[in-house]
PDB file of C-alpha atoms in Angstrom:
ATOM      1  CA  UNK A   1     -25.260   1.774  -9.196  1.00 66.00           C
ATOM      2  CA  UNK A   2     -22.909  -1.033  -7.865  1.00 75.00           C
ATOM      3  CA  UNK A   3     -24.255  -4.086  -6.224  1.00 82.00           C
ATOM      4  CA  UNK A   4     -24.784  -3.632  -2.241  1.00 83.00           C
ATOM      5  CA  UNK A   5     -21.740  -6.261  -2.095  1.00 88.00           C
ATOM      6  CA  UNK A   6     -19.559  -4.258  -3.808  1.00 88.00           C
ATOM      7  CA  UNK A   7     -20.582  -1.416  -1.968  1.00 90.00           C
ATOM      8  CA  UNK A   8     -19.616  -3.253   1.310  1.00 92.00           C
ATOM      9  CA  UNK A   9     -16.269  -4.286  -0.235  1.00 94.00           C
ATOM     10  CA  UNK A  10     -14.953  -0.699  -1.095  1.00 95.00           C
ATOM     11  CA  UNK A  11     -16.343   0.878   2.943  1.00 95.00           C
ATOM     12  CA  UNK A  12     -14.417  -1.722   4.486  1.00 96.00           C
ATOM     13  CA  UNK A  13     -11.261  -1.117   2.665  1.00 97.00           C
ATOM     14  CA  UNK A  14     -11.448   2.246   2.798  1.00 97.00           C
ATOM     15  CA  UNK A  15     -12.253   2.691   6.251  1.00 97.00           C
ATOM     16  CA  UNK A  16      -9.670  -0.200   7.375  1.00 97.00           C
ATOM     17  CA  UNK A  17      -6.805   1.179   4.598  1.00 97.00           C
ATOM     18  CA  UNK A  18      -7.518   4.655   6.563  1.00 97.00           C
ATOM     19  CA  UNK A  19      -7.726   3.104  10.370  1.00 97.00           C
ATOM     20  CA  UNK A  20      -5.017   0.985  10.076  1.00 97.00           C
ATOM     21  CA  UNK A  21      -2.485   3.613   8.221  1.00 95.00           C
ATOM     22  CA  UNK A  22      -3.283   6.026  10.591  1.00 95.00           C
ATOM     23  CA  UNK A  23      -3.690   4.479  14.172  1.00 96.00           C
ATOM     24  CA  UNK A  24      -0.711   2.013  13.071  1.00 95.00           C
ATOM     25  CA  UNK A  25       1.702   4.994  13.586  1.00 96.00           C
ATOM     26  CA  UNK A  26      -0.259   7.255  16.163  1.00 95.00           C
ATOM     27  CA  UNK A  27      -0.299   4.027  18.305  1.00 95.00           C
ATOM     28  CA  UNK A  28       3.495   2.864  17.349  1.00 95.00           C
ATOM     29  CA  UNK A  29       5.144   3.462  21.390  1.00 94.00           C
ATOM     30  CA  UNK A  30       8.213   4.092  19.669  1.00 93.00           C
ATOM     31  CA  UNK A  31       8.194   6.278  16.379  1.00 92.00           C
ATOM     32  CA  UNK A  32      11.718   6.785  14.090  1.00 91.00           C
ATOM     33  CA  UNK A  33      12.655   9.678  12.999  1.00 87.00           C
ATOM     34  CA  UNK A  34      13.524  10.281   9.277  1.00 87.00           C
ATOM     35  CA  UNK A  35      17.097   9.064  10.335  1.00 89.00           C
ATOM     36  CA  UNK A  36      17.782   6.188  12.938  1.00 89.00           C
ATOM     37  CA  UNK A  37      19.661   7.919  15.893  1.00 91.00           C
ATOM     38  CA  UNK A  38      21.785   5.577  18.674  1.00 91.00           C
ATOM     39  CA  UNK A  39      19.324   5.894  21.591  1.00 91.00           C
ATOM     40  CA  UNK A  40      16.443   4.398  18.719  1.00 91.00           C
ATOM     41  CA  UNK A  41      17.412   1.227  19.379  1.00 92.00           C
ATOM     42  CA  UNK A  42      17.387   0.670  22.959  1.00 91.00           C
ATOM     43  CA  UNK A  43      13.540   1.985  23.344  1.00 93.00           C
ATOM     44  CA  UNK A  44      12.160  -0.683  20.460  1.00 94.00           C
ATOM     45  CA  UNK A  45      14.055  -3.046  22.233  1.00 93.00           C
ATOM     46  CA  UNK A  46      12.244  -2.481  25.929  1.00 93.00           C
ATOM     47  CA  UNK A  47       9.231  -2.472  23.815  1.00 94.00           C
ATOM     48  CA  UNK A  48       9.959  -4.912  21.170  1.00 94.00           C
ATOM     49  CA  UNK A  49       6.872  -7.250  20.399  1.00 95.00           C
ATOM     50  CA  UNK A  50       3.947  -4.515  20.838  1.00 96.00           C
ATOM     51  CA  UNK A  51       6.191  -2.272  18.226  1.00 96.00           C
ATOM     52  CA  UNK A  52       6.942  -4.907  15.658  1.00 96.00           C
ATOM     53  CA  UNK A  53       2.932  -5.790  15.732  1.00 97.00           C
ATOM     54  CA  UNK A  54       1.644  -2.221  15.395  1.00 97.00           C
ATOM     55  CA  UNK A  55       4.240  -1.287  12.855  1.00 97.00           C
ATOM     56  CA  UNK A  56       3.147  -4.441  10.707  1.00 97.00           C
ATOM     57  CA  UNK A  57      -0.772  -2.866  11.241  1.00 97.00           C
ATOM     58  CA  UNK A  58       1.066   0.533  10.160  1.00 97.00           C
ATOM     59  CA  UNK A  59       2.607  -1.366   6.653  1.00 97.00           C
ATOM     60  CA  UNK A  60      -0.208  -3.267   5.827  1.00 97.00           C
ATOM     61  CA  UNK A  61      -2.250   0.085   5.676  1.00 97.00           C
ATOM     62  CA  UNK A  62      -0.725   0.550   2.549  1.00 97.00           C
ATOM     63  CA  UNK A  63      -1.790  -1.804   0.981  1.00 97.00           C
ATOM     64  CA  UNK A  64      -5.073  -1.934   2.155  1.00 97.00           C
ATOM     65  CA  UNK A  65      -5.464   1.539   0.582  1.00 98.00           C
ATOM     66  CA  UNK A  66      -3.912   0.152  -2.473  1.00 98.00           C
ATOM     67  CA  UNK A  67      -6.463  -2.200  -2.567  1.00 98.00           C
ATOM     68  CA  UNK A  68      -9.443   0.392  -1.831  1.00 97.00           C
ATOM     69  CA  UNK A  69      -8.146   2.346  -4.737  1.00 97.00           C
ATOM     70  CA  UNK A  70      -8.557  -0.514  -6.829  1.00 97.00           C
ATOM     71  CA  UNK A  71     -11.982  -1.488  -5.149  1.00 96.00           C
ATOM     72  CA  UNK A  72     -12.891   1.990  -6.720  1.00 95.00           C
ATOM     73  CA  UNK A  73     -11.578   2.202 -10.079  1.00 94.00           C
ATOM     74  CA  UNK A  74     -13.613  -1.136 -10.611  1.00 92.00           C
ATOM     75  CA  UNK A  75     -17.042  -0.078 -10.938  1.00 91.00           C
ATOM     76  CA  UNK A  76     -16.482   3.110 -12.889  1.00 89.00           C
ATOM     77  CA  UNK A  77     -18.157   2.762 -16.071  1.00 83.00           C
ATOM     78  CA  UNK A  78     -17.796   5.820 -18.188  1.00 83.00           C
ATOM     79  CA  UNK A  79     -14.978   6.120 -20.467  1.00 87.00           C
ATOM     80  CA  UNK A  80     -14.132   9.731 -19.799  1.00 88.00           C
ATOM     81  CA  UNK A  81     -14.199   9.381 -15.747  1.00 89.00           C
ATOM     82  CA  UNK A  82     -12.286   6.093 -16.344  1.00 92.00           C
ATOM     83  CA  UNK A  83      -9.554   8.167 -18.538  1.00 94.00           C
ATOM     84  CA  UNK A  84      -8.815  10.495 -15.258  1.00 95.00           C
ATOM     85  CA  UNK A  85      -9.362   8.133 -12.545  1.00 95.00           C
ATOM     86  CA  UNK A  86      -7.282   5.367 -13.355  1.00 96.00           C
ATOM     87  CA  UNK A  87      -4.449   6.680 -13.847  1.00 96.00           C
ATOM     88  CA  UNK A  88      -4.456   8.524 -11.085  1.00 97.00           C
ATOM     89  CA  UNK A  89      -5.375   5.265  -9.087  1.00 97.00           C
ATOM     90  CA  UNK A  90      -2.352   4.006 -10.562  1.00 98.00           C
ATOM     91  CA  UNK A  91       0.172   6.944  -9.588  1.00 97.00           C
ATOM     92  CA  UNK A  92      -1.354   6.832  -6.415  1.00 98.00           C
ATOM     93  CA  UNK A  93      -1.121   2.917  -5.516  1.00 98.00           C
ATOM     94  CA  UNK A  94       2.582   2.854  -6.955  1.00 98.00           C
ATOM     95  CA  UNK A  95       3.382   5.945  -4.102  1.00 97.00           C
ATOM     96  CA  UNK A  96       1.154   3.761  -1.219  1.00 98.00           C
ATOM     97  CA  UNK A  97       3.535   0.551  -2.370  1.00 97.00           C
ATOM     98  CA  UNK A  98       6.900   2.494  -2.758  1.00 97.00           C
ATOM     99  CA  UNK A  99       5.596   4.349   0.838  1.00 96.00           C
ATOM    100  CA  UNK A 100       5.023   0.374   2.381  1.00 97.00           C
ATOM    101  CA  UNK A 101       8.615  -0.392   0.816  1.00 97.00           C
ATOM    102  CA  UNK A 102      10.255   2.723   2.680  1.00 96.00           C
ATOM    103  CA  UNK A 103       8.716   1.879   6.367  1.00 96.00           C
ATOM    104  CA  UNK A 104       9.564  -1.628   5.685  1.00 96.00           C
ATOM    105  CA  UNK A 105      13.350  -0.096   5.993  1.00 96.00           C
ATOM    106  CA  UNK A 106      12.383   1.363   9.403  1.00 95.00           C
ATOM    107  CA  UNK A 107      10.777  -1.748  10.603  1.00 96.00           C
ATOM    108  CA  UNK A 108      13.854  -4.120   9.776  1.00 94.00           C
ATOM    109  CA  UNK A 109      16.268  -1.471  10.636  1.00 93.00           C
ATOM    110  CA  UNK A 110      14.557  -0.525  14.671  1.00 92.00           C
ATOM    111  CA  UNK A 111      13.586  -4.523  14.981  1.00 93.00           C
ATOM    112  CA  UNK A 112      16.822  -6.167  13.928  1.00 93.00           C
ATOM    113  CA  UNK A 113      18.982  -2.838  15.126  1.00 90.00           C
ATOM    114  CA  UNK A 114      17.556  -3.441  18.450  1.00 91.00           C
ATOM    115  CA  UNK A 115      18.641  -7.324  18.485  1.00 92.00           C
ATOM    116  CA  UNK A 116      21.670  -6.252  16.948  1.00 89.00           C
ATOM    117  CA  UNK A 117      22.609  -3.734  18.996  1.00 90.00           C
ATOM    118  CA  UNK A 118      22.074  -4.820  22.500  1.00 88.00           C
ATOM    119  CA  UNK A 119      24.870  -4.256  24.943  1.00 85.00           C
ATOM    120  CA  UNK A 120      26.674  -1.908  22.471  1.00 88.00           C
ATOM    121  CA  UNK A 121      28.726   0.839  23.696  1.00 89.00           C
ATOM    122  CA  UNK A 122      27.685   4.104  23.055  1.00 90.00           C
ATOM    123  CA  UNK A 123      30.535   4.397  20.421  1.00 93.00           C
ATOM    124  CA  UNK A 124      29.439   0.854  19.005  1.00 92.00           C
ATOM    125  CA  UNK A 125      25.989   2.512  18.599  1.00 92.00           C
ATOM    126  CA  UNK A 126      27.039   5.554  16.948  1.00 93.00           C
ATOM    127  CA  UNK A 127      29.412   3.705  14.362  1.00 93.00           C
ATOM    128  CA  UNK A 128      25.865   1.390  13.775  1.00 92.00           C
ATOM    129  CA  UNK A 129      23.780   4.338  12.678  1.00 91.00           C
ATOM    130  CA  UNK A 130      26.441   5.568  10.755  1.00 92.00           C
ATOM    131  CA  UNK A 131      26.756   2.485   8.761  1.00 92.00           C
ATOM    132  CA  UNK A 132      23.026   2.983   8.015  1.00 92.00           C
ATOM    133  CA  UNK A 133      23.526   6.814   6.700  1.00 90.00           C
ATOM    134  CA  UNK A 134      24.158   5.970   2.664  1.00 91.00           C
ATOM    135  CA  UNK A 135      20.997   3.683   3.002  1.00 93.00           C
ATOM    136  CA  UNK A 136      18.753   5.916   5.148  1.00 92.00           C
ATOM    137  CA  UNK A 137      19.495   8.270   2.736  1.00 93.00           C
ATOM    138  CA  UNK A 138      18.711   6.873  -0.125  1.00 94.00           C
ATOM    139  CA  UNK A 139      15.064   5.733   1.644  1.00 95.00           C
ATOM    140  CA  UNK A 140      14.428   9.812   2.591  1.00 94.00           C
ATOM    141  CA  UNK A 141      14.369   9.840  -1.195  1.00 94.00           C
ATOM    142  CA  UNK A 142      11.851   6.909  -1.592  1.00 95.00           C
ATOM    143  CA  UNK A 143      10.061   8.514   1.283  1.00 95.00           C
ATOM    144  CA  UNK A 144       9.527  12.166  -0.417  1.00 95.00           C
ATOM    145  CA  UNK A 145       8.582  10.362  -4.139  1.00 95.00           C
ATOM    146  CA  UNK A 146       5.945   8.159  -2.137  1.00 96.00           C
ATOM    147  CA  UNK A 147       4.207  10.976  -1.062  1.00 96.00           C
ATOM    148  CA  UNK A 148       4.380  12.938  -4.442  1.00 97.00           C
ATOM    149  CA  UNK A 149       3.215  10.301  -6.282  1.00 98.00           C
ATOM    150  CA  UNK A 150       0.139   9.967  -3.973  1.00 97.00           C
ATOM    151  CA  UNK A 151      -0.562  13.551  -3.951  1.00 97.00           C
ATOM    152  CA  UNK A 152      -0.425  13.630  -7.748  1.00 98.00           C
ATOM    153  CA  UNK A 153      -2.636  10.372  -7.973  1.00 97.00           C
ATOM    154  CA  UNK A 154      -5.302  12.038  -5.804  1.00 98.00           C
ATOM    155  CA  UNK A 155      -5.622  15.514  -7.951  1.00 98.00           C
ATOM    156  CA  UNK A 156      -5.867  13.167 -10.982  1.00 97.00           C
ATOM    157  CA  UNK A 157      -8.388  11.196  -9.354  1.00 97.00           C
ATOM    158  CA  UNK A 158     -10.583  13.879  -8.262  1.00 96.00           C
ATOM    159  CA  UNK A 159     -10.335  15.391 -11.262  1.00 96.00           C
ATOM    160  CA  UNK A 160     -12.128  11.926 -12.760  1.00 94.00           C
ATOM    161  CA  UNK A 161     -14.666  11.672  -9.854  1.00 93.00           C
ATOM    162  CA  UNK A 162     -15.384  15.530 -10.609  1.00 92.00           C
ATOM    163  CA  UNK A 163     -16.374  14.920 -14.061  1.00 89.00           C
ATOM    164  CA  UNK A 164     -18.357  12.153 -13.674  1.00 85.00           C
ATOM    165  CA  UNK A 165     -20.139  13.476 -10.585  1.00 85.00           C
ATOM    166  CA  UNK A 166     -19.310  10.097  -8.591  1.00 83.00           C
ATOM    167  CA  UNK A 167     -19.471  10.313  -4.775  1.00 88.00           C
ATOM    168  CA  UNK A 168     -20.072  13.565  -2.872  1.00 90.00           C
ATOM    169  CA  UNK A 169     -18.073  16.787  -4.057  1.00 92.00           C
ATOM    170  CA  UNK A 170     -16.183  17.176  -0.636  1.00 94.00           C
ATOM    171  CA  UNK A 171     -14.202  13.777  -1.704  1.00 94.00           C
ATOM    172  CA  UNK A 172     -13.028  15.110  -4.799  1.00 95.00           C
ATOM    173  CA  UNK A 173     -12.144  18.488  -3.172  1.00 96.00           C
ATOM    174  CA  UNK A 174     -10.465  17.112  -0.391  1.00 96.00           C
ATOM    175  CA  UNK A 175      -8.659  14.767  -2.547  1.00 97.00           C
ATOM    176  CA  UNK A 176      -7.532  17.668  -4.353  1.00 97.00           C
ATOM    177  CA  UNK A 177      -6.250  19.813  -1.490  1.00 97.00           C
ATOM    178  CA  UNK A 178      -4.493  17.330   0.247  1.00 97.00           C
ATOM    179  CA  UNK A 179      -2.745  16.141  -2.973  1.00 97.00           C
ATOM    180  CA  UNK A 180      -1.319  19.703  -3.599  1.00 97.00           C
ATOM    181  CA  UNK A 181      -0.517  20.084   0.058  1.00 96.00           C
ATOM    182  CA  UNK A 182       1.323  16.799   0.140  1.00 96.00           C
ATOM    183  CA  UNK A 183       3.262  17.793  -3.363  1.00 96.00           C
ATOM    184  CA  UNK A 184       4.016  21.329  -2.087  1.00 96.00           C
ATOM    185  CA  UNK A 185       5.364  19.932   1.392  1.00 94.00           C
ATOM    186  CA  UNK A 186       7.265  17.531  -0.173  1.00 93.00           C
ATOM    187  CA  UNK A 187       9.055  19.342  -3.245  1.00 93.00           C
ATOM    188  CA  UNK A 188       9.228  22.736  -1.517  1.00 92.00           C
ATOM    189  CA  UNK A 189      10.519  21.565   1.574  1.00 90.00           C
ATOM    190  CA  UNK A 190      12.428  18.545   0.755  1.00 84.00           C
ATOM    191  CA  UNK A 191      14.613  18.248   3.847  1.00 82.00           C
ATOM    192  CA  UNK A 192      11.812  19.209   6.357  1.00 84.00           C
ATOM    193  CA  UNK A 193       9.997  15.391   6.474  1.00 82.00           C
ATOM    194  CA  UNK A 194       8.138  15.980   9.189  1.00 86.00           C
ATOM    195  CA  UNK A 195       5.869  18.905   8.364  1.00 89.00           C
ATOM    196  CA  UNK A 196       3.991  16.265   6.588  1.00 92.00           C
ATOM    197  CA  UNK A 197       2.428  14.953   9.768  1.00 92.00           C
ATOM    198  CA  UNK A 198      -0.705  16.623   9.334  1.00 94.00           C
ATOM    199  CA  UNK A 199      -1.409  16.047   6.132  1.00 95.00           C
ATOM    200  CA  UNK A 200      -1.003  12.497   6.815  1.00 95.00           C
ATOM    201  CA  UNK A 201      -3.483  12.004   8.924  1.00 96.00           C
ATOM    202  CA  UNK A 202      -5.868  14.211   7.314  1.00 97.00           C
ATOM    203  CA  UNK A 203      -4.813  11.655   4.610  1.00 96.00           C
ATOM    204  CA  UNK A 204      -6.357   8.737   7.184  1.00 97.00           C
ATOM    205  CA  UNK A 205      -9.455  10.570   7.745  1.00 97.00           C
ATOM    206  CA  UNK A 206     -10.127  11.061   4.111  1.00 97.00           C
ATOM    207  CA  UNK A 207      -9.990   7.499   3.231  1.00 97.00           C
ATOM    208  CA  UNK A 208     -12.129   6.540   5.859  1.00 96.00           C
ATOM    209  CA  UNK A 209     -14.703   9.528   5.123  1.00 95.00           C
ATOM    210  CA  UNK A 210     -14.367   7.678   1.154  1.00 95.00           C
ATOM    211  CA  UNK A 211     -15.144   4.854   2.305  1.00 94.00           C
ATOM    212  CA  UNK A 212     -18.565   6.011   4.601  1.00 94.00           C
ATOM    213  CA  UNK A 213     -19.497   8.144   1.386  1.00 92.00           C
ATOM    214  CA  UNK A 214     -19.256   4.835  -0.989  1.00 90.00           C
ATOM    215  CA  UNK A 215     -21.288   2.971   1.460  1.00 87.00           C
ATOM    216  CA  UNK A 216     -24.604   5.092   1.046  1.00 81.00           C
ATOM    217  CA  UNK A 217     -26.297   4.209  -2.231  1.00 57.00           C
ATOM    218  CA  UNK A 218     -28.106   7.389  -2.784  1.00 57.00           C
ATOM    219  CA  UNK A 219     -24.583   9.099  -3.070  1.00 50.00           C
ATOM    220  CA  UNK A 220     -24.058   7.035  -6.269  1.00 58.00           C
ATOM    221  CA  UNK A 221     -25.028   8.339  -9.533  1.00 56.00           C
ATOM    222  CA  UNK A 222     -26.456   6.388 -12.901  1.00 48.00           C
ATOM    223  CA  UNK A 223     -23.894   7.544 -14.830  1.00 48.00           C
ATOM    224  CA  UNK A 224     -19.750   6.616 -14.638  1.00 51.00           C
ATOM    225  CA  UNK A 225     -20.945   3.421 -13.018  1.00 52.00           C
ATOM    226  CA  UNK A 226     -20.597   0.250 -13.517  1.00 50.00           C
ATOM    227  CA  UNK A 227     -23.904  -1.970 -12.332  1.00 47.00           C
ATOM    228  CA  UNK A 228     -24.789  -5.605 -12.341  1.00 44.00           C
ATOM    229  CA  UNK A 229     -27.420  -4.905 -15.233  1.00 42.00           C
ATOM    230  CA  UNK A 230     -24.301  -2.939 -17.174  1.00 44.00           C
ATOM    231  CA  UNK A 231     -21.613  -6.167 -16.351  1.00 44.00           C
ATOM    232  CA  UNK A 232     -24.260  -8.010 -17.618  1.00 45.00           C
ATOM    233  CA  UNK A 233     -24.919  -6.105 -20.901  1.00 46.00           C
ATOM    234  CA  UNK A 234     -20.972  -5.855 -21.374  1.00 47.00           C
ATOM    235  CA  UNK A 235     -20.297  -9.300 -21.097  1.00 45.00           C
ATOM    236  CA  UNK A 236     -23.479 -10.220 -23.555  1.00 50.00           C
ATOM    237  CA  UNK A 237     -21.827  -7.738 -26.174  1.00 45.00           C
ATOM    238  CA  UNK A 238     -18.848  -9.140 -25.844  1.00 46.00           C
TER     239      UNK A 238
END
């Protein structure tokens, strides 16, 4: 079982990877479409410093869940768990960074396109975003393998928790349903972004849910753990 400190550690960064990911956007006043349009700019502007703030919070979600991931995949023990799960951590946390990297375009773009942009003429405006379309483009395309590569990550991880019965089933199952949603959304309906929405937040709830499930010690098996007395013996042997 893994020390109550380490316990601690991977709760909080679950539960603040999955609060701040999710409330950053559902809280963002002003909220981009998949591509910029000319009338974007002047609403970040009249609410400039509350959206730059709550976008960051939105970002750094990210990479809190990157880090929870991690958190994870460090006190599982058994070799056959450890053969499923981290990879999939991996897929996963290179989808949460290349996700952080593609609203990092939408951040610059509405913060600096709003200082840019002020006192334009609607014609200015609309020659602006189109100046943006090869980029924004390019970014949908980040967007959609982001989310692949997390849904992927999260069957593979399941699949690891599964077989070494570590945490409670519904993780694992969950994990699994929303990564096939997410790859199914994504890859069968490529140009239809935002019919993601939901599973993105049920996203948010399920890393906060991980993180309340890896808090409670009796939902922590013997086995596919690693424990102090285990470090201990590990580092001895070696």
């Amino acid at each position: 079982m893994p020390s109550p400190f380490s316990r601690q550690v991977i709760f909080w960064l679950f539960l603040l990877g999955g609060l701040m990911f999710g409330l950053g956007w559902a809280l963002l006043p002003v909220k981009i479409g998949t591509f910029l349009e000319p009338g974007d700019f002047a609403a970040v502007h009249a609410v400039m410093r509350p959206w730059i703030w709550i976008f960051r919070v939105h970002i750094f979600g990210f990479v809190t869940a990157v880090m929870a991931l991690v958190a994870l995949g460090s006190v599982l023990r058994d070799e056959e768990v450890r053969a499923l799960a981290w990879p999939g951590i991996a897929i996963a946390a290179a989808g949460l960074v290349v996700g952080a990297l593609s609203a990092a375009f939408y951040y610059h773009h509405g913060a600096w396109g709003a200082l840019a942009t002020a006192g334009f003429s609607p014609a200015e405006l609309r020659a602006h975003v189109d100046s943006l379309a090869t980029d924004t483009e390019y970014v949908t395309c980040l967007v959609r393998f982001a989310r692949v590569f997390v849904g992927l990550g999260q069957v593979v991880l399941a699949l690891g928790l599964l077989r070494g019965g570590v945490l409670p089933r519904w993780v694992s199952y969950g994990a699994i349903l929303l990564g096939l949603a997410a790859m199914a959304l994504t890859m069968g309906l490529p140009d239809d972004l935002e019919l993601y929405a939901p599973v993105f937040y049920l996203d948010c709830a399920w890393l906060a849910g991980v993180g309340f499930a890896a808090r409670r010690a009796e939902s922590w098996p013997a086995s596919g753990l690693l424990g102090p007395a285990a470090a201990s013996g590990e580092r001895g042997a070696r």
